């Protein structure tokens, strides 16, 4: 009777109610970034067979029998996502990314590395740790680890030079490791690499220096590196055991330049000064120039020049780090080359103190006695050391040694030489002494100072850009640029099998079938714009692909279908009522 119709009407109401839910969800998300609409598919339910169909008999004397069936209503066959392209809208926000074409961004839960999701929503941000993340904190995946290597040098004028090292092992390195995309730039943490860098062996920052400003010998002792002589022969200091970040033939990466003194044979025998190191003591240089300017001579050309002040500061700064090593080197050179060096003021004092004693010694000491360690020379030295225990006699202080770095260059230039004079209101010696107290006490303190100054001089990040293939390029304020990382995309064989997880995230990669990456990446990440994938547009977002005109049309037909289904129930109820009334 009417029971079958009643069942069909109920199924219509249930199905069209679900259809309205789909339409309502589509309309509600018309302004949701990168939202993908859905459509509902209806199908008939099981049919009741009233009469079975049959073929005509082989005799041909009768026709075939037609089937007689009554349907039992409608059902929802499925709700299918529609992943066609949405429109693009410009935002001018650097971290907003839109995909034009096929593909999804891959994001990962930082608390669970196995929890990955796909998304078309490119409204990303940079979190407090520098990671590129979704609004919910999921980290964007791609190639990471790009860094820029610099050869660092300081000229005689103190100007810093950062020359990119294009070597792919020791210098500029392209992104090579898959992981969380990070858009950080901490120049204060730039690494110093004195040996060949291999991918994966160091956690590198975005900027790397290929040379330290100090070297290490084979035993790990800090040294100042090599100083090639003007004629290209071995310098004053032996470089054979020094690992200084140089090339295969031992050419060092050094700070500034060294000025050499030559003997009659053209061989380098002395260091007149160490240029460039004043770059770490800019305040001292500035204060000394100010003291010079307020002298009676002022900054007259040829009296005390800026270059001389810078040279003196470089010399004394260098001495603070390597004074003990310089003295030892000086001793060795004097011992090995006794004929090259004359008696110093200190040496003359030793001789005079011995020779002028009362009573006078039977044999007067000479410079040769001091140098060669004769009996009388030893007696002179012993007498001096006994009388002056705080200022003992050594080879390097009794003779004019090859290394003219003794920590007194500023004192001599500003005070002792007498080239500058001041009026009585200025305490020049106190001022120079106060400035000298700002120098580091030793190597460790100097290294800390150098690291701080170097960080200040490092090129700043000016801006970054993301190109159509997802490459993240950093532009520095010195004009250099490098590739920091690359955002890559994934795609699926059956997008409709993806499960919506909210916040524009999709899961169920196994059911959807991740397309195999040509580069062998296990997560399916591939370069945008290749292998059928779309391109990435920076400063834009993909809009919802909901078509309001179509949705409103579907709403009307769904409403009418629901209305008609309700009428089926009403009429079926009337029929049943008439059946009930038959008993009256």
Coordinates of C-alpha atoms in Angstrom, one line a residue:
X1 CA 0.0 0.0 0.0
X2 CA 1.4 3.4 1.0
X3 CA 4.2 2.2 3.2
X4 CA 6.7 2.1 0.4
X5 CA 5.9 5.6 -0.7
X6 CA 6.2 6.7 3.0
X7 CA 9.7 5.2 3.1
X8 CA 10.7 6.9 -0.1
X9 CA 9.5 10.3 1.2
X10 CA 11.5 9.8 4.4
X11 CA 14.7 8.9 2.4
X12 CA 14.1 12.1 0.3
X13 CA 14.0 14.2 3.4
X14 CA 17.1 12.6 4.9
X15 CA 19.1 12.9 1.7
X16 CA 18.1 16.4 0.8
X17 CA 18.8 17.5 4.4
X18 CA 22.3 16.2 4.0
X19 CA 22.5 18.0 0.7
X20 CA 21.5 21.3 2.4
X21 CA 24.3 20.7 4.9
X22 CA 26.8 20.4 2.1
X23 CA 25.5 23.6 0.4
X24 CA 25.4 25.4 3.7
X25 CA 29.0 24.5 4.4
X26 CA 30.1 25.6 0.9
X27 CA 28.4 29.0 1.3
X28 CA 29.7 29.5 4.9
X29 CA 33.3 29.1 3.6
X30 CA 33.0 31.4 0.6
X31 CA 35.6 33.6 2.1
X32 CA 37.9 30.9 3.6
X33 CA 41.4 31.0 2.1
X34 CA 41.9 28.1 -0.4
X35 CA 38.7 26.4 0.7
X36 CA 37.7 23.6 -1.7
X37 CA 33.9 23.1 -2.1
X38 CA 32.1 19.8 -2.1
X39 CA 29.2 18.4 -4.1
X40 CA 26.8 15.7 -3.0
X41 CA 25.9 12.7 -5.2
X42 CA 22.5 11.0 -4.9
X43 CA 21.6 7.5 -6.1
X44 CA 18.5 5.3 -5.9
X45 CA 18.3 2.8 -3.1
X46 CA 17.5 -0.9 -3.4
X47 CA 14.5 -1.7 -5.7
X48 CA 11.8 -4.2 -4.8
X49 CA 11.2 -6.7 -7.7
X50 CA 7.5 -7.3 -8.3
X51 CA 8.1 -9.4 -11.4
X52 CA 11.3 -10.9 -12.6
X53 CA 12.3 -10.3 -16.2
X54 CA 12.8 -13.3 -18.6
X55 CA 14.1 -13.7 -22.1
X56 CA 11.8 -14.9 -24.9
X57 CA 11.7 -18.7 -25.4
X58 CA 13.8 -20.3 -28.1
X59 CA 10.7 -21.3 -30.0
X60 CA 10.0 -17.7 -30.6
X61 CA 6.3 -18.1 -29.9
X62 CA 6.2 -15.6 -27.1
X63 CA 8.0 -12.3 -26.3
X64 CA 10.4 -11.7 -23.4
X65 CA 9.1 -10.7 -20.0
X66 CA 9.7 -7.2 -18.7
X67 CA 10.9 -6.7 -15.1
X68 CA 8.5 -4.9 -12.7
X69 CA 10.3 -3.0 -9.9
X70 CA 9.4 -0.4 -7.3
X71 CA 12.2 1.8 -5.9
X72 CA 12.4 2.3 -2.2
X73 CA 13.7 5.9 -2.3
X74 CA 17.0 7.9 -2.6
X75 CA 20.3 7.7 -0.8
X76 CA 23.5 9.8 -0.5
X77 CA 26.1 8.0 -2.6
X78 CA 28.9 10.3 -1.7
X79 CA 30.2 13.8 -0.9
X80 CA 33.0 14.6 -3.2
X81 CA 35.6 17.4 -2.8
X82 CA 36.1 19.7 -5.8
X83 CA 39.8 20.6 -6.1
X84 CA 39.7 22.9 -9.1
X85 CA 41.7 26.2 -8.9
X86 CA 40.5 29.1 -6.8
X87 CA 41.1 32.7 -7.8
X88 CA 44.3 34.4 -6.6
X89 CA 44.3 37.6 -4.5
X90 CA 47.3 39.8 -4.0
X91 CA 48.2 40.6 -0.4
X92 CA 51.7 42.0 -0.6
X93 CA 52.6 39.9 2.5
X94 CA 55.9 38.2 2.0
X95 CA 54.9 35.0 3.8
X96 CA 51.6 34.6 1.9
X97 CA 52.0 32.0 -0.7
X98 CA 49.5 30.7 -3.3
X99 CA 49.7 27.7 -5.6
X100 CA 48.7 28.3 -9.1
X101 CA 48.1 24.8 -10.5
X102 CA 48.3 21.4 -9.0
X103 CA 49.9 20.5 -5.7
X104 CA 49.8 21.0 -2.0
X105 CA 52.2 22.4 0.7
X106 CA 53.4 19.8 3.1
X107 CA 53.3 20.8 6.8
X108 CA 54.4 18.8 9.9
X109 CA 53.4 18.9 13.5
X110 CA 56.6 19.9 15.4
X111 CA 55.5 17.7 18.3
X112 CA 55.2 14.6 16.2
X113 CA 57.4 14.2 13.1
X114 CA 55.2 11.4 11.7
X115 CA 52.2 13.7 11.8
X116 CA 52.1 15.3 8.3
X117 CA 49.3 17.2 6.5
X118 CA 48.7 18.7 3.1
X119 CA 47.3 22.2 2.7
X120 CA 46.5 24.7 -0.1
X121 CA 46.3 27.5 2.5
X122 CA 49.4 29.6 2.1
X123 CA 48.7 32.2 4.8
X124 CA 51.9 31.4 6.6
X125 CA 53.8 33.3 9.3
X126 CA 57.3 33.2 10.8
X127 CA 57.2 32.1 14.4
X128 CA 59.4 33.3 17.2
X129 CA 62.1 30.7 16.4
X130 CA 62.2 31.6 12.7
X131 CA 60.2 28.7 11.3
X132 CA 57.7 29.2 8.5
X133 CA 54.4 27.9 10.0
X134 CA 50.7 27.8 9.4
X135 CA 48.4 29.8 11.7
X136 CA 48.1 26.6 13.8
X137 CA 51.9 26.2 14.2
X138 CA 52.4 23.4 11.6
X139 CA 55.9 23.8 10.0
X140 CA 56.2 24.0 6.3
X141 CA 58.5 21.4 4.7
X142 CA 61.2 21.6 2.0
X143 CA 64.9 21.9 1.4
X144 CA 66.9 23.7 4.1
X145 CA 70.5 24.4 5.0
X146 CA 71.6 27.0 2.5
X147 CA 74.3 29.3 3.7
X148 CA 76.7 31.9 2.4
X149 CA 80.4 31.7 3.0
X150 CA 82.7 34.7 3.2
X151 CA 86.4 35.3 2.9
X152 CA 86.8 38.0 5.5
X153 CA 89.6 40.5 5.2
X154 CA 90.5 43.9 6.7
X155 CA 92.5 46.4 4.8
X156 CA 95.1 48.8 6.1
X157 CA 92.4 51.5 6.3
X158 CA 90.4 49.2 8.6
X159 CA 87.6 48.6 6.1
X160 CA 86.1 45.2 6.2
X161 CA 85.8 43.1 3.1
X162 CA 83.3 40.2 2.8
X163 CA 84.0 38.3 -0.4
X164 CA 81.7 35.4 -1.1
X165 CA 83.5 32.0 -1.2
X166 CA 81.8 30.1 -4.0
X167 CA 83.4 26.8 -3.1
X168 CA 80.5 24.4 -2.5
X169 CA 82.3 22.6 0.3
X170 CA 84.0 25.3 2.3
X171 CA 81.9 28.3 1.3
X172 CA 78.5 28.9 -0.2
X173 CA 76.4 25.8 0.2
X174 CA 73.0 25.2 -1.5
X175 CA 70.1 23.8 0.4
X176 CA 70.4 20.0 0.5
X177 CA 68.6 18.6 3.6
X178 CA 64.8 18.1 3.8
X179 CA 63.2 19.4 6.9
X180 CA 61.4 22.4 8.5
X181 CA 61.7 25.6 6.5
X182 CA 63.4 28.3 8.6
X183 CA 63.7 31.9 7.6
X184 CA 66.1 33.1 10.3
X185 CA 69.2 35.3 9.9
X186 CA 71.2 35.6 13.1
X187 CA 74.4 37.3 12.0
X188 CA 75.8 37.2 15.5
X189 CA 75.9 33.4 15.3
X190 CA 77.8 33.2 12.1
X191 CA 80.2 30.3 12.2
X192 CA 83.9 30.3 11.8
X193 CA 85.1 27.3 9.9
X194 CA 88.9 26.6 9.7
X195 CA 88.6 23.3 8.0
X196 CA 86.7 21.9 5.0
X197 CA 83.0 21.8 5.7
X198 CA 81.0 18.8 4.7
X199 CA 77.2 18.8 4.4
X200 CA 75.7 17.4 7.6
X201 CA 78.7 17.7 9.8
X202 CA 78.0 21.1 11.1
X203 CA 74.8 22.9 12.0
X204 CA 75.4 26.0 10.0
X205 CA 73.7 29.3 10.2
X206 CA 72.7 31.3 7.2
X207 CA 76.1 33.1 7.1
X208 CA 79.4 31.4 7.5
X209 CA 83.0 32.8 7.5
X210 CA 85.5 30.6 5.9
X211 CA 88.4 32.1 7.8
X212 CA 88.9 32.9 11.5
X213 CA 91.0 35.9 12.3
X214 CA 93.4 33.6 14.2
X215 CA 94.8 30.2 13.3
X216 CA 95.7 27.0 15.1
X217 CA 98.8 24.8 14.8
X218 CA 98.9 21.0 14.6
X219 CA 98.7 20.9 18.4
X220 CA 95.7 23.2 18.7
X221 CA 97.8 26.2 19.9
X222 CA 96.6 29.6 18.7
X223 CA 98.9 31.2 16.3
X224 CA 98.7 34.3 14.1
X225 CA 99.1 32.6 10.8
X226 CA 101.7 33.0 8.1
X227 CA 103.1 36.2 6.7
X228 CA 104.4 35.7 3.1
X229 CA 107.5 37.8 2.3
X230 CA 107.5 40.3 -0.5
X231 CA 109.6 38.0 -2.7
X232 CA 107.4 35.0 -2.1
X233 CA 109.8 33.0 0.0
X234 CA 109.1 31.6 3.5
X235 CA 108.1 34.4 5.8
X236 CA 109.4 35.4 9.2
X237 CA 107.1 32.9 10.8
X238 CA 106.9 29.3 9.8
X239 CA 103.5 28.3 8.3
X240 CA 104.2 24.7 7.7
X241 CA 102.2 23.4 10.7
X242 CA 99.4 25.9 10.7
X243 CA 95.8 25.1 9.8
X244 CA 94.4 28.6 9.0
X245 CA 91.6 27.9 6.6
X246 CA 93.9 28.6 3.7
X247 CA 94.1 26.9 0.3
X248 CA 96.1 23.7 -0.6
X249 CA 99.4 25.6 -0.9
X250 CA 99.1 27.2 2.5
X251 CA 98.0 30.7 1.4
X252 CA 96.4 32.0 4.6
X253 CA 93.2 34.0 5.1
X254 CA 94.7 36.9 7.1
X255 CA 93.6 40.2 8.5
X256 CA 95.1 43.3 6.9
X257 CA 98.7 43.2 5.8
X258 CA 102.1 43.1 7.4
X259 CA 104.9 45.6 6.7
X260 CA 108.3 43.9 6.5
X261 CA 111.8 45.2 7.0
X262 CA 114.5 43.7 4.7
X263 CA 118.2 43.1 5.2
X264 CA 120.9 43.9 2.7
X265 CA 120.2 40.6 0.9
X266 CA 116.5 41.5 0.4
X267 CA 115.3 38.9 3.0
X268 CA 112.5 39.7 5.3
X269 CA 113.9 40.1 8.8
X270 CA 111.5 42.4 10.7
X271 CA 107.9 43.3 11.0
X272 CA 107.5 47.0 11.1
X273 CA 103.9 46.8 12.0
X274 CA 100.6 44.9 11.7
X275 CA 98.1 46.9 9.7
X276 CA 94.3 46.4 9.8
X277 CA 94.0 45.2 13.4
X278 CA 93.0 48.6 14.5
X279 CA 89.6 47.8 13.1
X280 CA 88.9 46.0 16.4
X281 CA 89.9 49.1 18.5
X282 CA 88.0 51.8 16.7
X283 CA 87.2 53.6 20.0
X284 CA 90.9 53.7 20.9
X285 CA 91.8 55.0 17.5
X286 CA 89.1 57.7 17.7
X287 CA 90.2 58.8 21.2
X288 CA 93.9 59.0 20.2
X289 CA 93.1 61.1 17.1
X290 CA 91.0 63.4 19.4
X291 CA 94.0 63.7 21.8
X292 CA 96.3 64.5 18.8
X293 CA 93.8 67.1 17.5
X294 CA 93.8 69.1 20.8
X295 CA 97.6 69.2 20.9
X296 CA 99.5 72.3 20.1
X297 CA 100.4 70.7 16.7
X298 CA 96.9 69.5 16.0
X299 CA 96.5 67.3 13.0
X300 CA 99.2 69.0 10.9
X301 CA 100.3 66.9 8.0
X302 CA 103.5 65.0 8.8
X303 CA 103.5 65.3 12.5
X304 CA 101.3 62.4 13.7
X305 CA 99.1 61.1 11.0
X306 CA 95.9 59.1 11.2
X307 CA 97.8 56.2 9.5
X308 CA 100.5 56.3 12.2
X309 CA 97.9 56.2 15.0
X310 CA 96.1 53.3 13.3
X311 CA 99.4 51.5 12.8
X312 CA 100.4 52.0 16.5
X313 CA 97.1 50.7 17.7
X314 CA 97.3 47.6 15.4
X315 CA 100.8 46.9 16.7
X316 CA 99.9 47.1 20.4
X317 CA 96.6 45.2 19.9
X318 CA 98.6 42.4 18.1
X319 CA 101.1 42.4 20.9
X320 CA 98.4 41.9 23.5
X321 CA 97.5 38.6 21.9
X322 CA 100.9 37.3 20.9
X323 CA 103.4 39.1 22.9
X324 CA 104.9 36.0 24.5
X325 CA 105.2 34.2 21.2
X326 CA 106.7 37.3 19.6
X327 CA 109.4 37.5 22.3
X328 CA 110.2 33.8 21.9
X329 CA 110.4 34.2 18.1
X330 CA 112.6 37.2 18.6
X331 CA 115.0 35.3 20.8
X332 CA 115.3 32.5 18.3
X333 CA 116.0 34.8 15.4
X334 CA 118.7 36.7 17.3
X335 CA 120.3 33.5 18.4
X336 CA 120.3 32.1 14.8
X337 CA 121.4 35.4 13.1
X338 CA 123.7 37.1 15.6
X339 CA 125.4 39.4 13.0
X340 CA 122.2 41.0 11.9
X341 CA 121.2 42.8 15.1
X342 CA 122.9 45.7 16.9
X343 CA 122.9 46.5 20.6
X344 CA 119.7 48.0 22.0
X345 CA 119.3 50.8 24.5
X346 CA 118.6 48.1 27.1
X347 CA 121.8 46.2 26.1
X348 CA 123.8 49.4 26.4
X349 CA 122.5 49.9 29.9
X350 CA 123.6 46.4 30.8
X351 CA 127.1 47.1 29.5
X352 CA 127.3 50.5 31.1
X353 CA 126.1 49.2 34.5
X354 CA 128.8 46.5 34.5
X355 CA 131.7 48.5 32.9
X356 CA 131.1 51.6 35.1
X357 CA 131.1 49.8 38.5
X358 CA 133.6 50.6 41.2
X359 CA 136.0 49.1 41.1
X360 CA 135.9 48.6 37.4
X361 CA 136.1 44.9 36.1
X362 CA 139.4 43.7 34.9
X363 CA 137.9 43.0 31.5
X364 CA 135.2 45.3 30.1
X365 CA 132.2 43.6 28.5
X366 CA 131.3 44.2 24.9
X367 CA 128.2 43.6 22.8
X368 CA 129.8 40.5 21.4
X369 CA 130.4 39.2 24.9
X370 CA 126.7 39.6 25.7
X371 CA 125.6 38.0 22.4
X372 CA 128.1 35.1 22.5
X373 CA 127.7 34.4 26.2
X374 CA 131.4 34.7 27.2
X375 CA 132.4 34.7 30.8
X376 CA 132.5 38.4 31.0
X377 CA 129.3 38.7 29.2
X378 CA 127.6 36.3 31.6
X379 CA 129.1 38.3 34.5
X380 CA 127.6 41.5 33.1
X381 CA 124.2 39.9 32.7
X382 CA 124.3 38.3 36.2
X383 CA 125.2 41.6 37.7
X384 CA 122.3 43.4 35.9
X385 CA 119.8 40.7 36.9
X386 CA 120.8 40.9 40.5
X387 CA 120.4 44.6 40.6
X388 CA 117.3 44.7 38.4
X389 CA 115.2 41.5 39.2
X390 CA 112.1 43.0 37.8
X391 CA 113.7 43.8 34.4
X392 CA 116.0 40.9 33.6
X393 CA 118.3 41.0 30.5
X394 CA 117.4 38.8 27.5
X395 CA 118.6 38.5 24.0
X396 CA 115.5 40.2 22.6
X397 CA 115.7 43.2 24.9
X398 CA 119.4 43.7 24.7
X399 CA 119.6 43.7 20.9
X400 CA 117.6 45.4 18.2
X401 CA 115.4 42.4 17.3
X402 CA 113.7 41.7 14.0
X403 CA 110.2 42.1 15.4
X404 CA 109.3 45.7 16.2
X405 CA 106.2 44.9 18.2
X406 CA 106.6 45.4 21.9
X407 CA 103.2 46.9 23.1
X408 CA 104.7 50.4 23.4
X409 CA 103.9 51.7 20.0
X410 CA 101.2 54.1 21.1
X411 CA 103.2 55.3 24.0
X412 CA 106.2 56.1 21.8
X413 CA 104.1 57.8 19.1
X414 CA 102.0 60.0 21.3
X415 CA 104.4 60.7 24.2
X416 CA 107.9 59.5 24.1
X417 CA 108.9 60.7 20.6
X418 CA 108.1 64.3 21.7
X419 CA 106.4 65.1 18.4
X420 CA 103.2 66.4 20.1
X421 CA 102.9 68.9 23.0
X422 CA 99.9 70.1 25.0
X423 CA 99.2 72.9 27.3
X424 CA 99.1 72.4 31.1
X425 CA 95.4 71.8 31.2
X426 CA 95.6 68.5 29.4
X427 CA 97.0 65.4 31.1
X428 CA 98.3 63.7 28.0
X429 CA 100.0 60.8 29.8
X430 CA 97.0 60.0 31.9
X431 CA 94.8 60.1 28.8
X432 CA 97.1 57.7 26.8
X433 CA 97.3 55.3 29.8
X434 CA 93.5 55.3 30.1
X435 CA 93.1 54.5 26.4
X436 CA 95.7 51.7 26.7
X437 CA 93.6 50.2 29.5
X438 CA 90.8 49.6 27.0
X439 CA 93.0 47.1 25.1
X440 CA 92.3 43.4 25.8
X441 CA 94.5 41.9 28.5
X442 CA 95.3 38.8 26.5
X443 CA 94.3 36.4 23.7
X444 CA 91.0 35.2 25.2
X445 CA 89.7 38.7 25.8
X446 CA 90.9 39.8 22.4
X447 CA 89.0 36.9 20.7
X448 CA 85.8 37.9 22.4
X449 CA 86.2 41.5 21.3
X450 CA 87.0 40.4 17.8
X451 CA 84.0 38.1 17.6
X452 CA 81.7 41.0 18.8
X453 CA 83.1 43.5 16.3
X454 CA 83.0 41.0 13.5
X455 CA 79.3 40.3 14.2
X456 CA 78.6 44.1 14.0
X457 CA 80.4 44.3 10.6
X458 CA 78.6 41.3 9.1
X459 CA 76.3 42.2 6.2
X460 CA 72.7 42.6 7.3
X461 CA 69.6 40.9 5.8
X462 CA 67.9 43.4 3.5
X463 CA 65.0 41.3 2.3
X464 CA 64.0 37.9 1.1
X465 CA 62.0 36.6 -1.8
X466 CA 60.3 33.3 -2.8
X467 CA 60.3 32.6 -6.5
X468 CA 57.9 30.5 -8.6
X469 CA 59.8 27.3 -7.8
X470 CA 59.7 28.0 -4.0
X471 CA 63.4 29.0 -3.8
X472 CA 64.0 31.3 -0.8
X473 CA 66.6 33.9 -1.7
X474 CA 68.2 36.2 0.9
X475 CA 69.4 39.6 -0.2
X476 CA 72.1 41.2 2.0
X477 CA 72.7 44.9 2.3
X478 CA 76.1 44.6 0.7
X479 CA 74.6 43.4 -2.5
X480 CA 75.2 39.7 -2.0
X481 CA 72.5 37.1 -2.2
X482 CA 72.2 33.3 -1.6
X483 CA 69.6 30.6 -1.6
X484 CA 68.5 29.8 2.0
X485 CA 66.0 27.0 1.2
X486 CA 63.2 25.8 -1.1
X487 CA 59.6 25.2 -0.4
X488 CA 58.4 22.1 -2.3
X489 CA 55.0 20.6 -3.1
X490 CA 53.3 17.2 -3.0
X491 CA 50.5 15.9 -5.1
X492 CA 48.1 12.9 -5.0
X493 CA 46.6 10.5 -7.5
X494 CA 43.1 10.7 -5.9
X495 CA 42.6 14.0 -4.2
X496 CA 39.0 13.1 -3.3
X497 CA 40.3 10.5 -0.9
X498 CA 41.9 13.1 1.3
X499 CA 40.3 13.6 4.7
X500 CA 39.6 17.2 5.8
X501 CA 41.1 17.8 9.3
X502 CA 40.0 21.4 9.7
X503 CA 42.2 24.6 9.4
X504 CA 42.6 23.8 5.7
X505 CA 44.6 20.6 6.5
X506 CA 44.2 17.3 4.7
X507 CA 45.3 13.8 5.8
X508 CA 44.9 10.2 4.7
X509 CA 47.9 10.2 2.3
X510 CA 47.8 6.5 1.9
X511 CA 44.3 6.4 0.5
X512 CA 44.9 9.4 -1.7
X513 CA 48.1 7.9 -3.1
X514 CA 51.1 10.3 -2.9
X515 CA 52.6 10.8 -6.4
X516 CA 56.2 9.5 -6.4
X517 CA 58.9 12.2 -6.4
X518 CA 61.4 12.1 -9.2
X519 CA 64.1 13.0 -6.8
X520 CA 63.4 10.0 -4.6
X521 CA 62.1 12.0 -1.6
X522 CA 60.1 9.6 0.6
X523 CA 57.5 12.3 1.4
X524 CA 56.8 13.0 -2.2
X525 CA 58.2 16.5 -2.2
X526 CA 59.0 17.9 -5.6
X527 CA 60.0 21.3 -7.1
X528 CA 57.1 23.5 -7.9
X529 CA 56.6 24.0 -11.6
X530 CA 57.9 20.5 -12.5
X531 CA 56.3 17.2 -13.1
X532 CA 52.8 18.7 -13.6
X533 CA 52.9 20.7 -10.4
X534 CA 51.8 24.3 -10.2
X535 CA 54.0 27.3 -9.4
X536 CA 54.2 29.3 -6.1
X537 CA 53.2 32.9 -6.1
X538 CA 54.6 35.1 -3.2
X539 CA 52.4 37.8 -1.8
X540 CA 49.2 36.2 -2.8
X541 CA 46.6 33.8 -1.5
X542 CA 44.3 31.4 -3.2
X543 CA 40.6 32.2 -2.6
X544 CA 37.8 29.8 -2.0
X545 CA 36.5 28.0 -5.2
X546 CA 32.9 28.2 -4.1
X547 CA 30.6 29.4 -6.9
X548 CA 27.7 31.2 -5.1
X549 CA 25.5 31.3 -8.2
X550 CA 25.8 27.5 -8.5
X551 CA 25.3 27.0 -4.8
X552 CA 22.1 29.1 -4.7
X553 CA 20.7 27.2 -7.7
X554 CA 21.5 23.9 -6.0
X555 CA 19.8 25.3 -2.9
X556 CA 16.6 25.9 -4.8
X557 CA 16.5 22.5 -6.3
X558 CA 17.3 20.9 -3.0
X559 CA 14.6 22.8 -1.3
X560 CA 12.1 21.8 -3.9
X561 CA 13.2 18.2 -3.7
X562 CA 12.8 18.3 0.1
X563 CA 9.4 20.0 -0.3
X564 CA 8.3 17.3 -2.7
X565 CA 9.5 14.6 -0.4
X566 CA 7.4 16.0 2.4
X567 CA 4.4 16.0 0.1
X568 CA 5.0 12.2 -0.4
X569 CA 4.7 11.7 3.3
X570 CA 1.6 13.9 3.6
X571 CA -0.2 12.0 0.8
X572 CA 0.9 8.7 2.1
X573 CA -0.5 9.6 5.5
X574 CA -3.9 10.6 3.9
X575 CA -4.0 7.2 2.1
X576 CA -3.3 5.4 5.3
X577 CA -6.0 7.5 7.0
X578 CA -8.5 6.4 4.4
X579 CA -7.6 2.8 5.0
X580 CA -8.2 3.2 8.7
X581 CA -11.6 4.9 8.0
X582 CA -12.8 1.8 6.1
X583 CA -13.8 0.1 9.3
X584 CA -16.4 2.8 10.2

